[in-house]
mmCIF file of C-alpha atoms and ligand atoms in Angstrom:
data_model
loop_
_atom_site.group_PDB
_atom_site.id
_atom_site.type_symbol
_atom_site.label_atom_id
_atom_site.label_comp_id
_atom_site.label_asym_id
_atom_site.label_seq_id
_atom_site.Cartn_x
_atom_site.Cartn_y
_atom_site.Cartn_z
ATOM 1 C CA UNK A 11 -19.695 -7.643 0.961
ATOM 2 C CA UNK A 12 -18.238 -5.117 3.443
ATOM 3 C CA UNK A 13 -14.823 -4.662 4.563
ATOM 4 C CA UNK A 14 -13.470 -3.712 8.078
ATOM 5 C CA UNK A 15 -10.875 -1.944 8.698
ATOM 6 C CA UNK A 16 -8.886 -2.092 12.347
ATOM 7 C CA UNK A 17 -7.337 1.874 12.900
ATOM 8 C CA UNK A 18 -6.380 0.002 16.261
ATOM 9 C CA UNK A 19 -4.143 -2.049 14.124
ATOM 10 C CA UNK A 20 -2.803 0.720 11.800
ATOM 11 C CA UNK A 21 -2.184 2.596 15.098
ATOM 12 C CA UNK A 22 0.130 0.113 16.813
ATOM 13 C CA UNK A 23 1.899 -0.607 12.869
ATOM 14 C CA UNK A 24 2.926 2.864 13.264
ATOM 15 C CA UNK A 25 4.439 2.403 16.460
ATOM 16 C CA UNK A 26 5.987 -0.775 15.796
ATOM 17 C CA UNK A 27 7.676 0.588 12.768
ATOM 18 C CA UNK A 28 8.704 3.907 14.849
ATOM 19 C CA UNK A 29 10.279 1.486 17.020
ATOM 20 C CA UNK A 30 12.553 -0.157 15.035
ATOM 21 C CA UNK A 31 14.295 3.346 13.507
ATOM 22 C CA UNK A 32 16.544 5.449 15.381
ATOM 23 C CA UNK A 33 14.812 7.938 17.911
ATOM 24 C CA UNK A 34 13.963 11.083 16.138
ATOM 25 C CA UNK A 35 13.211 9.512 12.781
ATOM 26 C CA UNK A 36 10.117 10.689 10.919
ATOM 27 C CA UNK A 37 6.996 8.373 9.364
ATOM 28 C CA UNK A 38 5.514 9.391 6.239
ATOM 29 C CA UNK A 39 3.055 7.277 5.993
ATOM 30 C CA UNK A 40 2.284 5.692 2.285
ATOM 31 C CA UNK A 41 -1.656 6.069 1.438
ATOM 32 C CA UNK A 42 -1.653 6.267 -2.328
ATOM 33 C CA UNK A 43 -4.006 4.247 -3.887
ATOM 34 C CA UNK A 44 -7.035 5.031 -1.418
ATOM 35 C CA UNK A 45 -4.557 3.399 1.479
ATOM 36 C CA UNK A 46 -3.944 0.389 -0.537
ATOM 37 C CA UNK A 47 -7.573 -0.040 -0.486
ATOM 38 C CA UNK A 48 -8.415 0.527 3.121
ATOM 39 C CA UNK A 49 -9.789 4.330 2.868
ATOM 40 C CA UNK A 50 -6.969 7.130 2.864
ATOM 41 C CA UNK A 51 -8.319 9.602 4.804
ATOM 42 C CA UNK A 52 -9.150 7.107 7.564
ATOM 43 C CA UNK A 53 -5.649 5.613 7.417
ATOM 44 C CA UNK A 54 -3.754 8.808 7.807
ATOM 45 C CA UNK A 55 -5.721 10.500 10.723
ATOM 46 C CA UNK A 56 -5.270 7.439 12.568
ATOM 47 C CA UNK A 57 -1.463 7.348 11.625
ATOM 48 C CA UNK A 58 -0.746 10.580 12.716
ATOM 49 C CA UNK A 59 -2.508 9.937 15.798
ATOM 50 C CA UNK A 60 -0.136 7.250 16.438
ATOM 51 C CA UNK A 61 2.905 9.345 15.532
ATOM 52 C CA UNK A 62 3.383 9.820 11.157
ATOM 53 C CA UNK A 63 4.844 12.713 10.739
ATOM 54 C CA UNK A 64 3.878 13.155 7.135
ATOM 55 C CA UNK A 65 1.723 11.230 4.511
ATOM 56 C CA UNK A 66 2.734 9.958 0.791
ATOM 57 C CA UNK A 67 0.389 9.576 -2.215
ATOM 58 C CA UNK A 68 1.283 9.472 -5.576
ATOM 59 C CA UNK A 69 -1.167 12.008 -7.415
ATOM 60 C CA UNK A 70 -2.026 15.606 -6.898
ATOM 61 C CA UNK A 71 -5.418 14.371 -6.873
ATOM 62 C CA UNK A 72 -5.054 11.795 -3.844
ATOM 63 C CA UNK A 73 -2.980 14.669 -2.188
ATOM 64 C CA UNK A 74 -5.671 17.403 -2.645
ATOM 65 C CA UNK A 75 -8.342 14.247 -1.109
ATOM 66 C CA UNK A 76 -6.383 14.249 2.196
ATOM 67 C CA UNK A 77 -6.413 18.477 2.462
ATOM 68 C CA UNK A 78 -10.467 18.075 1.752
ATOM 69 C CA UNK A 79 -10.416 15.800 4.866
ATOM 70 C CA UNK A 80 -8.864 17.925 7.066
ATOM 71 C CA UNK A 81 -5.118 16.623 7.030
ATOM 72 C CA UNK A 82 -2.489 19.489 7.564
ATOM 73 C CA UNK A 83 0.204 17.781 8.238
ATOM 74 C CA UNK A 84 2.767 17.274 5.366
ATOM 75 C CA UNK A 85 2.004 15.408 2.098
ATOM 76 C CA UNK A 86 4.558 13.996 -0.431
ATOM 77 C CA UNK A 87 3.311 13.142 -3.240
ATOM 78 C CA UNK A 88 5.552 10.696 -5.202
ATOM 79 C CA UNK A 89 4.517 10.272 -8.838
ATOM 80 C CA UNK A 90 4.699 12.497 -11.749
ATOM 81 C CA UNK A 91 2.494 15.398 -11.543
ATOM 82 C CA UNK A 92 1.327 17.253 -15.082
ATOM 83 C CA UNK A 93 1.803 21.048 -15.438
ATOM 84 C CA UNK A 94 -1.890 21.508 -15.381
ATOM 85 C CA UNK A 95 -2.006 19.887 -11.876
ATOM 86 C CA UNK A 96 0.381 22.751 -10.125
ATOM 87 C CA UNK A 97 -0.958 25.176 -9.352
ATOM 88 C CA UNK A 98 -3.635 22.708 -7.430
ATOM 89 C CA UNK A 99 -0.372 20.988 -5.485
ATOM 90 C CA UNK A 100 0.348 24.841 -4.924
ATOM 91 C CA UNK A 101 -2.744 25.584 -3.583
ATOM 92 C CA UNK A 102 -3.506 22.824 -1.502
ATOM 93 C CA UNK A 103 0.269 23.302 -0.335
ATOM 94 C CA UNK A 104 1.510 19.243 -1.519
ATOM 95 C CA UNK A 105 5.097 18.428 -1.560
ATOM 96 C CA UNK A 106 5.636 17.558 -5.085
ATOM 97 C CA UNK A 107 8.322 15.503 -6.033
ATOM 98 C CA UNK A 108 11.323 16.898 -8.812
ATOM 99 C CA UNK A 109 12.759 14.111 -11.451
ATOM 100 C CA UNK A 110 13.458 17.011 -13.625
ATOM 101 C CA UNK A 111 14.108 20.942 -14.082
ATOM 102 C CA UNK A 112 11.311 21.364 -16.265
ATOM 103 C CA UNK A 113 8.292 20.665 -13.324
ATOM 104 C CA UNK A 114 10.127 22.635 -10.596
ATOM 105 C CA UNK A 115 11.009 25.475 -13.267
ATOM 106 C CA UNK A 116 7.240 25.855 -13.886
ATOM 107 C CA UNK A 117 6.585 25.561 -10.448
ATOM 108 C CA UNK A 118 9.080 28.156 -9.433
ATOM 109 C CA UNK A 119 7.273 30.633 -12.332
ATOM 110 C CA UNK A 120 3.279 29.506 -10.312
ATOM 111 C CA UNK A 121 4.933 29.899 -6.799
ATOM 112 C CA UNK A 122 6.268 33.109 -7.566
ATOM 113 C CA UNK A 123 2.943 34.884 -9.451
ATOM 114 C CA UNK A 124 1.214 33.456 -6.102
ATOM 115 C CA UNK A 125 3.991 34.988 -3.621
ATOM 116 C CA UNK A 126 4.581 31.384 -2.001
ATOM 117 C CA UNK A 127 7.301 29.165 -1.470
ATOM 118 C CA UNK A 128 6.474 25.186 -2.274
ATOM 119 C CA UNK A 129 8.521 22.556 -0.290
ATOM 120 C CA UNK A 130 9.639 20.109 -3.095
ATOM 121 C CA UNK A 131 11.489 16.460 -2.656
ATOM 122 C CA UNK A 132 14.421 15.271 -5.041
ATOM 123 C CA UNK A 133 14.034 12.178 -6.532
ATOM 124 C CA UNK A 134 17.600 10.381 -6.738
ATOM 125 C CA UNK A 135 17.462 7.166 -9.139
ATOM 126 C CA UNK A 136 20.072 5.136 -7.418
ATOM 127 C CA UNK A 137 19.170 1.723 -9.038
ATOM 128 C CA UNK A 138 15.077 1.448 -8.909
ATOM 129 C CA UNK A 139 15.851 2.724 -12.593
ATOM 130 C CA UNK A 140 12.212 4.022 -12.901
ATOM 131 C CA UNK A 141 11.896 8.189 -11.667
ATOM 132 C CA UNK A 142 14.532 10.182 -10.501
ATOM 133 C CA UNK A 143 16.986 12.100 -11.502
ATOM 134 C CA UNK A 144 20.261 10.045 -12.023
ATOM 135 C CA UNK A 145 22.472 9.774 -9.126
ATOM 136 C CA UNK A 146 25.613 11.089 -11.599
ATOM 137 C CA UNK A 147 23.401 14.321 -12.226
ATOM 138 C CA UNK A 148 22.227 14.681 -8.444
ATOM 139 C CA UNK A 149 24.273 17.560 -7.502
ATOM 140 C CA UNK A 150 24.026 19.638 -10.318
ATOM 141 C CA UNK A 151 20.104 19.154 -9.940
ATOM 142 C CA UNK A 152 20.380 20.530 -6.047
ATOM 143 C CA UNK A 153 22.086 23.553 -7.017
ATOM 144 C CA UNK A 154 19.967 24.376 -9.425
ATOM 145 C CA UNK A 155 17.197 23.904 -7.643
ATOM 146 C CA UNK A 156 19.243 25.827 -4.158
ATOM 147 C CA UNK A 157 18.841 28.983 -6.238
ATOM 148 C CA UNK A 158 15.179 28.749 -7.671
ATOM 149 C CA UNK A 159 13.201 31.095 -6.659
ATOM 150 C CA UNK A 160 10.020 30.278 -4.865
ATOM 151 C CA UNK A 161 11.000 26.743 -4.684
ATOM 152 C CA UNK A 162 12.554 25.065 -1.450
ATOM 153 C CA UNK A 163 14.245 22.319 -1.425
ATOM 154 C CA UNK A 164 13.122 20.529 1.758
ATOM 155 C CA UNK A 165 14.263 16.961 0.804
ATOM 156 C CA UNK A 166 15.895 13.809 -0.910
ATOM 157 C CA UNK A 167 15.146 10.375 -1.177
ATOM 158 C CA UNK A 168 15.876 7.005 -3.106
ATOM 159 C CA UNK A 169 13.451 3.782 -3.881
ATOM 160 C CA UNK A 170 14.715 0.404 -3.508
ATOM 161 C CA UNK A 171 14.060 -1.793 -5.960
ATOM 162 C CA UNK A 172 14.814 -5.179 -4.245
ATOM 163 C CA UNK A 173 14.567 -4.618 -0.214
ATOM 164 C CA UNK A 174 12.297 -7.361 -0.349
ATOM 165 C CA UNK A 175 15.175 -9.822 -1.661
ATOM 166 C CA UNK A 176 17.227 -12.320 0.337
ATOM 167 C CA UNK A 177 19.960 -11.535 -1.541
ATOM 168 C CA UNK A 178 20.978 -8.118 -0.557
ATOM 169 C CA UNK A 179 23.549 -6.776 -3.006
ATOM 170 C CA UNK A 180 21.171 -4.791 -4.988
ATOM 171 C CA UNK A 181 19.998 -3.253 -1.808
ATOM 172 C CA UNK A 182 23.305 -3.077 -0.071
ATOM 173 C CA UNK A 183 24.863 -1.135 -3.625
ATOM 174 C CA UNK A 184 21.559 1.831 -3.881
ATOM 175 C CA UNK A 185 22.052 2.559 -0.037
ATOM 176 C CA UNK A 186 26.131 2.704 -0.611
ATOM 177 C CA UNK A 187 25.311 5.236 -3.510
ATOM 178 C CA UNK A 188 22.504 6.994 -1.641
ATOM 179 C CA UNK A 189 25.016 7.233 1.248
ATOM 180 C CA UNK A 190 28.030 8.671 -0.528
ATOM 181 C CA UNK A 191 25.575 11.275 -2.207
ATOM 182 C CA UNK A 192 24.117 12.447 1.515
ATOM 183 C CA UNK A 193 27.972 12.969 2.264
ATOM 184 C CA UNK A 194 29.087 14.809 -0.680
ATOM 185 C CA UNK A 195 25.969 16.900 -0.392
ATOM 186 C CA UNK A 196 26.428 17.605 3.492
ATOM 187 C CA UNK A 197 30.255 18.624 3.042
ATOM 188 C CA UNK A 198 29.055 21.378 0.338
ATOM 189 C CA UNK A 199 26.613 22.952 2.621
ATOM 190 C CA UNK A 200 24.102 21.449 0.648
ATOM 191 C CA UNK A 201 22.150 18.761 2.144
ATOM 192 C CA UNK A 202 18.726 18.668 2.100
ATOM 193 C CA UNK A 203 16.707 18.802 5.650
ATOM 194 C CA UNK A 204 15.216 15.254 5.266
ATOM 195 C CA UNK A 205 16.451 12.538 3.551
ATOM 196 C CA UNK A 206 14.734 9.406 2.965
ATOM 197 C CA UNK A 207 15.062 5.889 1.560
ATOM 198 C CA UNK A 208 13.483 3.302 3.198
ATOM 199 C CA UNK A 209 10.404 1.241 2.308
ATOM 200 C CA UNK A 210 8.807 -1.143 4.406
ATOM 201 C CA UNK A 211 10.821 -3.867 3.138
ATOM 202 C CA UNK A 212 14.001 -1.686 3.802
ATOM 203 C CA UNK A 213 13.089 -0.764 7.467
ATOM 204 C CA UNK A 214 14.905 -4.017 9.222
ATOM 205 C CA UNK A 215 18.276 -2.080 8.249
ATOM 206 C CA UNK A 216 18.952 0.816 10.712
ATOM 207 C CA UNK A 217 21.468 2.255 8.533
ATOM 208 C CA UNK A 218 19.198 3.071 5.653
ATOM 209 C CA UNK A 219 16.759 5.120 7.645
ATOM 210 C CA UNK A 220 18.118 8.763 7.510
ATOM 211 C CA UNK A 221 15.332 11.135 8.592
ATOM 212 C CA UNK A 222 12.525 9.695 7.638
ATOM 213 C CA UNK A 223 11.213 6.297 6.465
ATOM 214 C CA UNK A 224 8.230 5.904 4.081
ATOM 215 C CA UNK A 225 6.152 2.467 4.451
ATOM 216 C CA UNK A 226 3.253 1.441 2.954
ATOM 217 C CA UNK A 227 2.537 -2.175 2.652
ATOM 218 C CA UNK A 228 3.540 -2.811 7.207
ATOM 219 C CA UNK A 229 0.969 -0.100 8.166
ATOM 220 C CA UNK A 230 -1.598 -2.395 6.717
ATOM 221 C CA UNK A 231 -0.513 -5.759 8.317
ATOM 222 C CA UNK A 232 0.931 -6.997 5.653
ATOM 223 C CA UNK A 233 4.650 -8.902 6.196
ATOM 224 C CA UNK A 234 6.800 -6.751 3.830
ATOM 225 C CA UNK A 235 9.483 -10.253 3.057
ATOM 226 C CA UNK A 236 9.702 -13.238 4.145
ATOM 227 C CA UNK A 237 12.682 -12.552 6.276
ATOM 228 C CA UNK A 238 10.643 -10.155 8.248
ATOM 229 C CA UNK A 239 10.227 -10.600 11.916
ATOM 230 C CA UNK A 240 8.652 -7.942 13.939
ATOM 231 C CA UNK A 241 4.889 -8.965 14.602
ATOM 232 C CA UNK A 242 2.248 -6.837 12.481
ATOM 233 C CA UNK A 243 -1.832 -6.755 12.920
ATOM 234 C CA UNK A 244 -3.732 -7.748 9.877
ATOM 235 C CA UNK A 245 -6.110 -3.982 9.066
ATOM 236 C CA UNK A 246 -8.227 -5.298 6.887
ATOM 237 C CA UNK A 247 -10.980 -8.100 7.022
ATOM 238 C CA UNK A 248 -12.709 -8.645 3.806
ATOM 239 C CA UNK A 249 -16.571 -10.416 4.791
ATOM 240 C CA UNK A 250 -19.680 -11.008 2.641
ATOM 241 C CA UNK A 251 -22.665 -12.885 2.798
ATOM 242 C CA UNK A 252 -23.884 -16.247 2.070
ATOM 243 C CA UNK A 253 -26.635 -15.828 -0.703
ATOM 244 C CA UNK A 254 -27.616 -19.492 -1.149
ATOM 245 C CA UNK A 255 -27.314 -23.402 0.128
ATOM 246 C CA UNK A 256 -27.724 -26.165 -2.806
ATOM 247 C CA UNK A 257 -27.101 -29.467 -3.159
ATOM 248 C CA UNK A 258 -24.547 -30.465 -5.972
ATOM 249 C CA UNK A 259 -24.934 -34.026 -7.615
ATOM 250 C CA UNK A 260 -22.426 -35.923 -8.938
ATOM 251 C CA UNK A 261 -21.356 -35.222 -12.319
ATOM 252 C CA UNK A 262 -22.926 -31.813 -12.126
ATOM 253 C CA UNK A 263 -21.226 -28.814 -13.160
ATOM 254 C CA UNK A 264 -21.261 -25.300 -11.132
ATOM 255 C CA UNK A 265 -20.683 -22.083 -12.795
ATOM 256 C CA UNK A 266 -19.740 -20.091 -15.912
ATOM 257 C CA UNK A 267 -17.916 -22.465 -18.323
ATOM 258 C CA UNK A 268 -18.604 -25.749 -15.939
ATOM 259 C CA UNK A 269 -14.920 -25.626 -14.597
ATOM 260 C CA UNK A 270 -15.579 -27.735 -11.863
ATOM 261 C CA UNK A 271 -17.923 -30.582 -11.983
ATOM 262 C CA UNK A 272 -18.783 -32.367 -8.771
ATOM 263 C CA UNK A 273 -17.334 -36.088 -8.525
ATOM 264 C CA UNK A 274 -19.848 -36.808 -5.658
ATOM 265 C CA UNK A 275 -22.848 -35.425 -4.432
ATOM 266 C CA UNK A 276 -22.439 -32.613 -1.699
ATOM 267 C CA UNK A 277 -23.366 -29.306 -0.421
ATOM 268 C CA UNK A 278 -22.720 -25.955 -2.030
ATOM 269 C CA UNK A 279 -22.859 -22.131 -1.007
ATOM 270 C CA UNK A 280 -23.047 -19.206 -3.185
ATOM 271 C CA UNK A 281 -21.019 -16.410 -1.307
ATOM 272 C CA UNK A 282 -22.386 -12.851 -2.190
ATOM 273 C CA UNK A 283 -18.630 -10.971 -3.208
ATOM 274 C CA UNK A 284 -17.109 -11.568 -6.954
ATOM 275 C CA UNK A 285 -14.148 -9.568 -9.367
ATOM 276 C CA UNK A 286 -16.247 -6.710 -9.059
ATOM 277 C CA UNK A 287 -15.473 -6.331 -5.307
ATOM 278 C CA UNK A 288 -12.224 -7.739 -5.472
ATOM 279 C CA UNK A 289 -12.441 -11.052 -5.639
ATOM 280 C CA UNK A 290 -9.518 -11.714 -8.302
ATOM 281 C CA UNK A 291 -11.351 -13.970 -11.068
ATOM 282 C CA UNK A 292 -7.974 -15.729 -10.848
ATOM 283 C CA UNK A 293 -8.825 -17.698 -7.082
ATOM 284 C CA UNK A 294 -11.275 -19.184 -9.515
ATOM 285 C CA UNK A 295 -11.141 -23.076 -8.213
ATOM 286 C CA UNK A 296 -8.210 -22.012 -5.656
ATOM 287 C CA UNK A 297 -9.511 -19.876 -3.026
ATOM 288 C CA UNK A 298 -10.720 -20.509 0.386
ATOM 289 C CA UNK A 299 -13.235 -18.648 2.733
ATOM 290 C CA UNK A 300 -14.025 -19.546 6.215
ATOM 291 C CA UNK A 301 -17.493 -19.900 7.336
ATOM 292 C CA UNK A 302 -18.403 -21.095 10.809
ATOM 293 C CA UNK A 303 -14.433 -21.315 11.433
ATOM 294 C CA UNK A 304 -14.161 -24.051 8.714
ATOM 295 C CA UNK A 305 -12.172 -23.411 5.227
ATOM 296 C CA UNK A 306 -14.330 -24.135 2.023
ATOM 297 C CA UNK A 307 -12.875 -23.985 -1.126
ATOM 298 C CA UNK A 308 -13.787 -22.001 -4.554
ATOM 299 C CA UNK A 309 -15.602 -24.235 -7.249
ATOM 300 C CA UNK A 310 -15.050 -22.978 -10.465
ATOM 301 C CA UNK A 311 -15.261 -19.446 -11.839
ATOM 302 C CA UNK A 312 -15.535 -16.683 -9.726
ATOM 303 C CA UNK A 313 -17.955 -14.196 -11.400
ATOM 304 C CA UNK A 314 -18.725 -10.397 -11.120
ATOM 305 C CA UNK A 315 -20.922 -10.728 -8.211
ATOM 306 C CA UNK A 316 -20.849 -13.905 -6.565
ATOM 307 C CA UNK A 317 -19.046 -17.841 -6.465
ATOM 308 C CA UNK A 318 -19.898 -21.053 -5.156
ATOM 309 C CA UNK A 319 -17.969 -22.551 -2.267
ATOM 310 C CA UNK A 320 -18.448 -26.468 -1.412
ATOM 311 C CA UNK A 321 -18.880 -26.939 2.108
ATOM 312 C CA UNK A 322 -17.040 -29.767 3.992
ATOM 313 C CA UNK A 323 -19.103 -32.853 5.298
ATOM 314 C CA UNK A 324 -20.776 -31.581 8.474
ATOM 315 C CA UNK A 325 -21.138 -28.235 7.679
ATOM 316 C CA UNK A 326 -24.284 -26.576 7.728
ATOM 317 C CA UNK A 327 -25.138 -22.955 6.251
ATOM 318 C CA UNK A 328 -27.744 -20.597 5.529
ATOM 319 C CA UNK A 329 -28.866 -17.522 3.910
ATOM 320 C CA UNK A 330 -27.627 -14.765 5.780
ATOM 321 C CA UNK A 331 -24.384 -16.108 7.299
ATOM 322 C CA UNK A 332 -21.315 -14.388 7.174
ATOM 323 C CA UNK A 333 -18.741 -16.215 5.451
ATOM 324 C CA UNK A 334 -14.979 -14.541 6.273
ATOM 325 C CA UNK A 335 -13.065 -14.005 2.746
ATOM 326 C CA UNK A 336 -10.297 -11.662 4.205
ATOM 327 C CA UNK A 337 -9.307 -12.248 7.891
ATOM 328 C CA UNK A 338 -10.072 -14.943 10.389
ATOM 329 C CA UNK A 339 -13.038 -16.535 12.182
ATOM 330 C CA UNK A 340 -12.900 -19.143 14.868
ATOM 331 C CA UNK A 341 -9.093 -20.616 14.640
ATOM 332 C CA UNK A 342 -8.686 -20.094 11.212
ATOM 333 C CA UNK A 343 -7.269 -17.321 8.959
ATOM 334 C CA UNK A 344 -6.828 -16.759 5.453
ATOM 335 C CA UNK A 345 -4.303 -14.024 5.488
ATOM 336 C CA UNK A 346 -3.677 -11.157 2.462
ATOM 337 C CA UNK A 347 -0.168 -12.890 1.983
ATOM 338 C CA UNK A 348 -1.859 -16.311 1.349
ATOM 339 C CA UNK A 349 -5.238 -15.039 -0.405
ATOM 340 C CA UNK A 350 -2.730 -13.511 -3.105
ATOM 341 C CA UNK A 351 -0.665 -16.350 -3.463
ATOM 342 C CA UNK A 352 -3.633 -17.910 -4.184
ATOM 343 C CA UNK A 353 -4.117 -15.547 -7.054
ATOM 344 C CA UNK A 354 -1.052 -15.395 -8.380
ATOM 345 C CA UNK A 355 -0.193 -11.613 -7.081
ATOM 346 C CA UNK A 356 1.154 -10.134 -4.057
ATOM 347 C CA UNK A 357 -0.410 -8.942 -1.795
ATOM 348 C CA UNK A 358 -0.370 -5.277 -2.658
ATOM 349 C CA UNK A 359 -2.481 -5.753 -5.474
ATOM 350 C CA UNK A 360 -4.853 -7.855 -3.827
ATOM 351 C CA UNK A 361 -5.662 -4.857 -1.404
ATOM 352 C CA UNK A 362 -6.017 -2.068 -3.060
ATOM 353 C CA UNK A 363 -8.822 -3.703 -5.669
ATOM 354 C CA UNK A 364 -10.226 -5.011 -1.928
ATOM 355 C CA UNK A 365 -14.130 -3.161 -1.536
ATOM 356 C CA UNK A 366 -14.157 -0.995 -4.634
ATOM 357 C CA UNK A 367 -18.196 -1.409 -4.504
ATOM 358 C CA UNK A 368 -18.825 -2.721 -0.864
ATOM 359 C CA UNK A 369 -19.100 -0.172 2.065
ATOM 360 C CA UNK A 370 -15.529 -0.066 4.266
ATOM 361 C CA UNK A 371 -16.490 -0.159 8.392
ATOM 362 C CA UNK A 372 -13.705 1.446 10.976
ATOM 363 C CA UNK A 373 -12.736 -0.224 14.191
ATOM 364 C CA UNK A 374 -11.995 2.439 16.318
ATOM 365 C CA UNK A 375 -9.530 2.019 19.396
ATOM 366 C CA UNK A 376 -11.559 2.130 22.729
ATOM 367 C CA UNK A 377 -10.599 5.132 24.526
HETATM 368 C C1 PLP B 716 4.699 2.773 -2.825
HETATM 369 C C2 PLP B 716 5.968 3.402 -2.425
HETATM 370 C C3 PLP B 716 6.472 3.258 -1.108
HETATM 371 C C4 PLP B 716 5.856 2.305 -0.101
HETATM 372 O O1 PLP B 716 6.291 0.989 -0.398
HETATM 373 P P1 PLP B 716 5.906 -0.270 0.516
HETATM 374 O O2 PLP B 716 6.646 -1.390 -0.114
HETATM 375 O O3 PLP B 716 4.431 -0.440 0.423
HETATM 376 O O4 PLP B 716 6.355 0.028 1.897
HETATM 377 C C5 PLP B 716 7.589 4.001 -0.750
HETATM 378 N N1 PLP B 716 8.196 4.802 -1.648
HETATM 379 C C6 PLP B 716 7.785 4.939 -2.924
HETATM 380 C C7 PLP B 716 8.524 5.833 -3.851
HETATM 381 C C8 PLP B 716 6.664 4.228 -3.360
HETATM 382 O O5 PLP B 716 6.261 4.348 -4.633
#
């Protein structure tokens, strides 16, 4: 099974989400997590060459990955980082993210030995409840961090923990909080350079943008709610082989633990992509793939390597044919969204297991 993976796409995500912010707001683009699965240092040349301003990860080691590949522009990373991974961030000169005094004391000690100064971001917990400093405790935190040496405080930011929802109240009370900090901050002189907030979910409201947004899940295609309008492209296609035709009889059943036995008599295809590469072991008897434009569905247990699709009266496969698990072919499409619904996930998850073993090919725009 291979995967491709449409920079055209990411490239005009970019400027679709640019386009819905205020002019003069800044993209970091998200590509922890090997770009959700599509290849990070692919993902965030082409989304600078579209217009990111910066990249997010969340390791030191996913940070240090984008350096080795010849990134310089600025890279947040997000999630905790251990002592023993500063001096790397240091080195490789990542924007690490503060929850506490602790890190950025220790990093003020490394920065200093070295004669550098490290950009660092705030975390502010205004409701996500999961890093961050508390919002309560926010100010103190800048101060003390305003008069570190060898540390600068370059920015602030918030995470959402229900943009995605219908019901906005959750959203609508973090971004009141977030807002009133900015404020306070700003009248004391003390106000960070750039302040962000907004996920991809969060970018259909203007007013939570700030200076920068941060989304992940829209770069790849992937409708961030259902309340969502702006168009997307789809990045990733997800395609694999077909490894075998058979005839199924009635009463016979097809693969580990006989979960589905055949009520009539018809024709089967063993598709060449399992758990290993992705395939969630929960589509088992629920997903679809298209080959030659038509939808088959899963029989029974999807296993490491393989599954067995039944093919539709009429249709006719071989050995060698390229059956579309990800993606479209002909009129048909089985998108992310509905391939995880499928499995019982979202489609985040679904992703970034996508092509751990198979061999990822970039689309490149012409020109
Ligand atoms: C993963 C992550 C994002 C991106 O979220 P999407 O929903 O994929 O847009 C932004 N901010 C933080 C802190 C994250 O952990």
């Amino acid at each position: 099974m291979w995967a491709e993976i449409d920079l055209g796409a990411v490239e005009a995500n970019v400027r679709t989400l640019l386009g819905m912010c205020a002019p003069g707001t800044k993209l970091i683009a998200v590509v922890k997590a090997n770009a959700y699965g599509h290849g990070a240092a692919e993902i965030a040349h082409a989304a600078l060459r579209a217009g990111a301003w910066g990249l997010a990860v969340a390791r030191v080691e996913e940070g240090v990955e984008l350096r080795r590949a010849g990134v310089a522009a600025p890279v947040l990373v997000m999630g905790y980082a251990p002592d023993e991974a500063l001096p790397a961030a240091l080195e490789h000169n990542l924007t690490l993210t503060m929850s506490d005094l602790h890190t950025s004391a220790l990093l003020s000690t490394f920065a200093a030995a070295a004669g550098r100064t490290a950009d660092v971001h705030l975390e502010v917990d205004t409701g996500m409840h999961r890093y961050g400093v508390d919002i309560a405790d926010a100010p103190g935190v800048v101060e003390a961090l305003s008069d570190l040496p060898g540390v600068r405080l370059a920015g602030m930011y918030t995470h959402y923990a229900s943009a995605d929802a219908t019901d906005t109240r959750v959203f609508d009370r973090q971004l009141e909080a977030f807002t009133n900090l900015v404020s306070e901050l700003q009248q004391r002189g003390l106000r960070p350079e750039i302040v962000h907030a907004s996920n991809s979910p969060a970018l259909h409201s203007l007013d939570s943008c700030f200076d920068a947004v941060r989304p992940g899940i829209a770069l790849y295609g992937v409708r961030p709610s259902s309340h969502w309008s702006p168009s997307l492209r789809p990045v990733m296609a997800v395609k694999a082989h077909v490894g075998r035709v058979f005839d199924v009889r009635a009463g016979e059943a097809v693969s580990y633990g006989g979960r589905y036995v055949a009520t009539h008599a018809h024709r089967a295809a063993v598709i060449a992509c399992g758990y290993a590469d992705g395939y969630m072991r929960s589509l088992s008897g629920r997903g679809e793939v298209l080959l030659h434009g038509r939808r088959c569905r899963v029989l029974g247990t999807v296993c490491m390597d393989s599954f067995v699709v039944g093919l539709p009266d009429g249709l006719e496969a071989a050995p060698g044919d390229e059956a579309v698990v990800l993606g479209a072919q002909g009129e048909e499409r089985v998108s992310a969204e509905e391939l995880a619904e499928r499995a019982g996930t979202i489609a985040y998850e679904l992703l970034c297991g996508m092509c751990r073993r198979g061999s990822r090919i970039y689309l490149r725009p012409a020109g």
